[in-house]
């Protein structure tokens, strides 16, 4: 029984691990912290894998655990200030310097947002989740999700306009 559980869990990690790591990176803004976060959550999930797998929502469960564990980490770390991302691990596919600079700038801007606003934007635009799923992941109402998204986008637009950078919406 435990061997079958281990095989099933191993398959899950092999198939979904890279996506979970990317998701964790977007939440944390730090590659090493993302790796630690995924490792911590997967270690806890492994202990309950039979129940989680039977519920047929394993990935949603793990993503929820990632979000909640990251929030817990931030609460414990509240005395330290947040550091913007120094480098983005992926390079632009087309090799364009302008594209790479724009991506770096967006990562830096995203890192300046409060945790909840960043999580909402990552879940909405990177994970392409609807507001009700985001609310379930974050443990809040859909109205709170919309408010956080609106505030985050307004803050990003204001920062971009301060730097005289136009967005697609303004063009």
GROMACS .gro file of C-alpha atoms in nm:
model
  171
    1UNK     CA    1   0.000   0.000   0.000
    2UNK     CA    2   0.274   0.247   0.088
    3UNK     CA    3   0.467   0.155  -0.226
    4UNK     CA    4   0.163   0.233  -0.442
    5UNK     CA    5   0.121   0.561  -0.251
    6UNK     CA    6   0.486   0.645  -0.310
    7UNK     CA    7   0.459   0.565  -0.682
    8UNK     CA    8   0.148   0.778  -0.717
    9UNK     CA    9   0.306   1.064  -0.524
   10UNK     CA   10   0.630   1.035  -0.723
   11UNK     CA   11   0.432   1.053  -1.048
   12UNK     CA   12   0.252   1.362  -0.924
   13UNK     CA   13   0.579   1.533  -0.829
   14UNK     CA   14   0.747   1.444  -1.160
   15UNK     CA   15   0.449   1.560  -1.367
   16UNK     CA   16   0.340   1.868  -1.170
   17UNK     CA   17   0.658   1.963  -0.982
   18UNK     CA   18   0.791   2.213  -1.238
   19UNK     CA   19   0.454   2.392  -1.257
   20UNK     CA   20   0.433   2.401  -0.877
   21UNK     CA   21   0.784   2.544  -0.860
   22UNK     CA   22   0.698   2.818  -1.112
   23UNK     CA   23   0.384   2.897  -0.915
   24UNK     CA   24   0.581   2.915  -0.589
   25UNK     CA   25   0.840   3.139  -0.756
   26UNK     CA   26   0.568   3.381  -0.861
   27UNK     CA   27   0.434   3.385  -0.506
   28UNK     CA   28   0.772   3.436  -0.339
   29UNK     CA   29   0.975   3.626  -0.598
   30UNK     CA   30   1.280   3.422  -0.497
   31UNK     CA   31   1.395   3.099  -0.662
   32UNK     CA   32   1.551   2.952  -0.349
   33UNK     CA   33   1.254   3.042  -0.130
   34UNK     CA   34   1.024   2.887  -0.392
   35UNK     CA   35   1.222   2.562  -0.384
   36UNK     CA   36   1.204   2.556  -0.005
   37UNK     CA   37   0.832   2.629  -0.010
   38UNK     CA   38   0.756   2.349  -0.256
   39UNK     CA   39   0.972   2.107  -0.060
   40UNK     CA   40   0.802   2.194   0.272
   41UNK     CA   41   0.454   2.158   0.127
   42UNK     CA   42   0.526   1.835  -0.061
   43UNK     CA   43   0.676   1.682   0.254
   44UNK     CA   44   0.352   1.757   0.441
   45UNK     CA   45   0.132   1.645   0.153
   46UNK     CA   46   0.316   1.314   0.124
   47UNK     CA   47   0.199   1.216   0.473
   48UNK     CA   48  -0.167   1.253   0.369
   49UNK     CA   49  -0.132   1.159   0.003
   50UNK     CA   50  -0.390   0.875   0.007
   51UNK     CA   51  -0.667   1.105   0.131
   52UNK     CA   52  -0.564   1.394  -0.093
   53UNK     CA   53  -0.539   1.179  -0.405
   54UNK     CA   54  -0.879   1.018  -0.345
   55UNK     CA   55  -1.042   1.360  -0.323
   56UNK     CA   56  -0.938   1.421  -0.689
   57UNK     CA   57  -0.825   1.774  -0.618
   58UNK     CA   58  -0.461   1.702  -0.546
   59UNK     CA   59  -0.314   1.989  -0.745
   60UNK     CA   60  -0.565   2.242  -0.614
   61UNK     CA   61  -0.493   2.118  -0.261
   62UNK     CA   62  -0.117   2.153  -0.309
   63UNK     CA   63  -0.149   2.502  -0.461
   64UNK     CA   64  -0.370   2.607  -0.170
   65UNK     CA   65  -0.110   2.469   0.070
   66UNK     CA   66   0.163   2.664  -0.113
   67UNK     CA   67  -0.030   2.990  -0.080
   68UNK     CA   68  -0.109   2.932   0.287
   69UNK     CA   69   0.243   2.818   0.376
   70UNK     CA   70   0.383   3.126   0.201
   71UNK     CA   71   0.149   3.351   0.400
   72UNK     CA   72   0.260   3.179   0.722
   73UNK     CA   73   0.622   3.231   0.625
   74UNK     CA   74   0.557   3.603   0.567
   75UNK     CA   75   0.390   3.634   0.904
   76UNK     CA   76   0.689   3.476   1.077
   77UNK     CA   77   0.925   3.697   0.880
   78UNK     CA   78   0.732   4.022   0.933
   79UNK     CA   79   1.024   4.193   1.109
   80UNK     CA   80   1.239   4.183   0.793
   81UNK     CA   81   1.174   4.403   0.490
   82UNK     CA   82   1.080   4.262   0.151
   83UNK     CA   83   1.356   4.246  -0.110
   84UNK     CA   84   1.280   4.294  -0.482
   85UNK     CA   85   1.389   4.020  -0.717
   86UNK     CA   86   1.746   4.076  -0.836
   87UNK     CA   87   1.723   3.849  -1.139
   88UNK     CA   88   1.463   3.654  -1.329
   89UNK     CA   89   1.559   3.291  -1.391
   90UNK     CA   90   1.411   3.272  -1.741
   91UNK     CA   91   1.541   3.471  -2.037
   92UNK     CA   92   1.328   3.611  -2.314
   93UNK     CA   93   1.253   3.349  -2.579
   94UNK     CA   94   1.326   3.581  -2.870
   95UNK     CA   95   1.646   3.716  -2.718
   96UNK     CA   96   1.523   4.073  -2.742
   97UNK     CA   97   1.695   4.305  -2.495
   98UNK     CA   98   1.389   4.528  -2.480
   99UNK     CA   99   1.164   4.234  -2.399
  100UNK     CA  100   1.404   4.114  -2.130
  101UNK     CA  101   1.427   4.463  -1.977
  102UNK     CA  102   1.049   4.498  -1.975
  103UNK     CA  103   1.012   4.156  -1.811
  104UNK     CA  104   1.272   4.244  -1.547
  105UNK     CA  105   1.094   4.571  -1.477
  106UNK     CA  106   0.760   4.393  -1.438
  107UNK     CA  107   0.912   4.137  -1.197
  108UNK     CA  108   1.057   4.421  -0.992
  109UNK     CA  109   0.724   4.602  -0.987
  110UNK     CA  110   0.537   4.285  -0.892
  111UNK     CA  111   0.779   4.231  -0.604
  112UNK     CA  112   0.688   4.573  -0.459
  113UNK     CA  113   0.321   4.483  -0.420
  114UNK     CA  114   0.183   4.367  -0.086
  115UNK     CA  115   0.169   3.986  -0.052
  116UNK     CA  116  -0.204   3.946  -0.099
  117UNK     CA  117  -0.217   4.173  -0.403
  118UNK     CA  118   0.075   3.988  -0.560
  119UNK     CA  119  -0.090   3.651  -0.490
  120UNK     CA  120  -0.416   3.769  -0.649
  121UNK     CA  121  -0.239   3.890  -0.965
  122UNK     CA  122  -0.032   3.572  -0.994
  123UNK     CA  123  -0.340   3.353  -0.953
  124UNK     CA  124  -0.550   3.563  -1.191
  125UNK     CA  125  -0.304   3.632  -1.472
  126UNK     CA  126  -0.041   3.359  -1.449
  127UNK     CA  127  -0.262   3.073  -1.333
  128UNK     CA  128  -0.567   3.212  -1.517
  129UNK     CA  129  -0.799   3.125  -1.229
  130UNK     CA  130  -1.145   3.275  -1.187
  131UNK     CA  131  -1.214   3.495  -0.886
  132UNK     CA  132  -1.409   3.227  -0.698
  133UNK     CA  133  -1.115   2.983  -0.716
  134UNK     CA  134  -0.873   3.257  -0.609
  135UNK     CA  135  -1.099   3.337  -0.314
  136UNK     CA  136  -1.103   2.970  -0.215
  137UNK     CA  137  -0.724   2.950  -0.236
  138UNK     CA  138  -0.669   3.264  -0.032
  139UNK     CA  139  -0.952   3.205   0.212
  140UNK     CA  140  -1.135   3.530   0.140
  141UNK     CA  141  -1.443   3.651  -0.049
  142UNK     CA  142  -1.461   3.712  -0.423
  143UNK     CA  143  -1.521   4.080  -0.352
  144UNK     CA  144  -1.190   4.093  -0.164
  145UNK     CA  145  -1.019   3.929  -0.462
  146UNK     CA  146  -1.159   4.191  -0.700
  147UNK     CA  147  -1.065   4.477  -0.467
  148UNK     CA  148  -0.710   4.345  -0.422
  149UNK     CA  149  -0.671   4.299  -0.799
  150UNK     CA  150  -0.803   4.647  -0.869
  151UNK     CA  151  -0.571   4.806  -0.614
  152UNK     CA  152  -0.272   4.608  -0.739
  153UNK     CA  153  -0.334   4.702  -1.101
  154UNK     CA  154  -0.389   5.067  -1.008
  155UNK     CA  155  -0.064   5.067  -0.814
  156UNK     CA  156   0.124   4.911  -1.106
  157UNK     CA  157  -0.028   5.161  -1.351
  158UNK     CA  158   0.065   5.452  -1.124
  159UNK     CA  159   0.420   5.327  -1.091
  160UNK     CA  160   0.447   5.276  -1.466
  161UNK     CA  161   0.309   5.624  -1.540
  162UNK     CA  162   0.557   5.773  -1.290
  163UNK     CA  163   0.830   5.612  -1.495
  164UNK     CA  164   0.669   5.728  -1.822
  165UNK     CA  165   0.608   5.373  -1.941
  166UNK     CA  166   0.289   5.321  -2.140
  167UNK     CA  167   0.075   5.013  -2.100
  168UNK     CA  168  -0.131   4.839  -2.368
  169UNK     CA  169  -0.442   4.986  -2.211
  170UNK     CA  170  -0.307   5.341  -2.260
  171UNK     CA  171  -0.202   5.292  -2.622
   0.00000   0.00000   0.00000
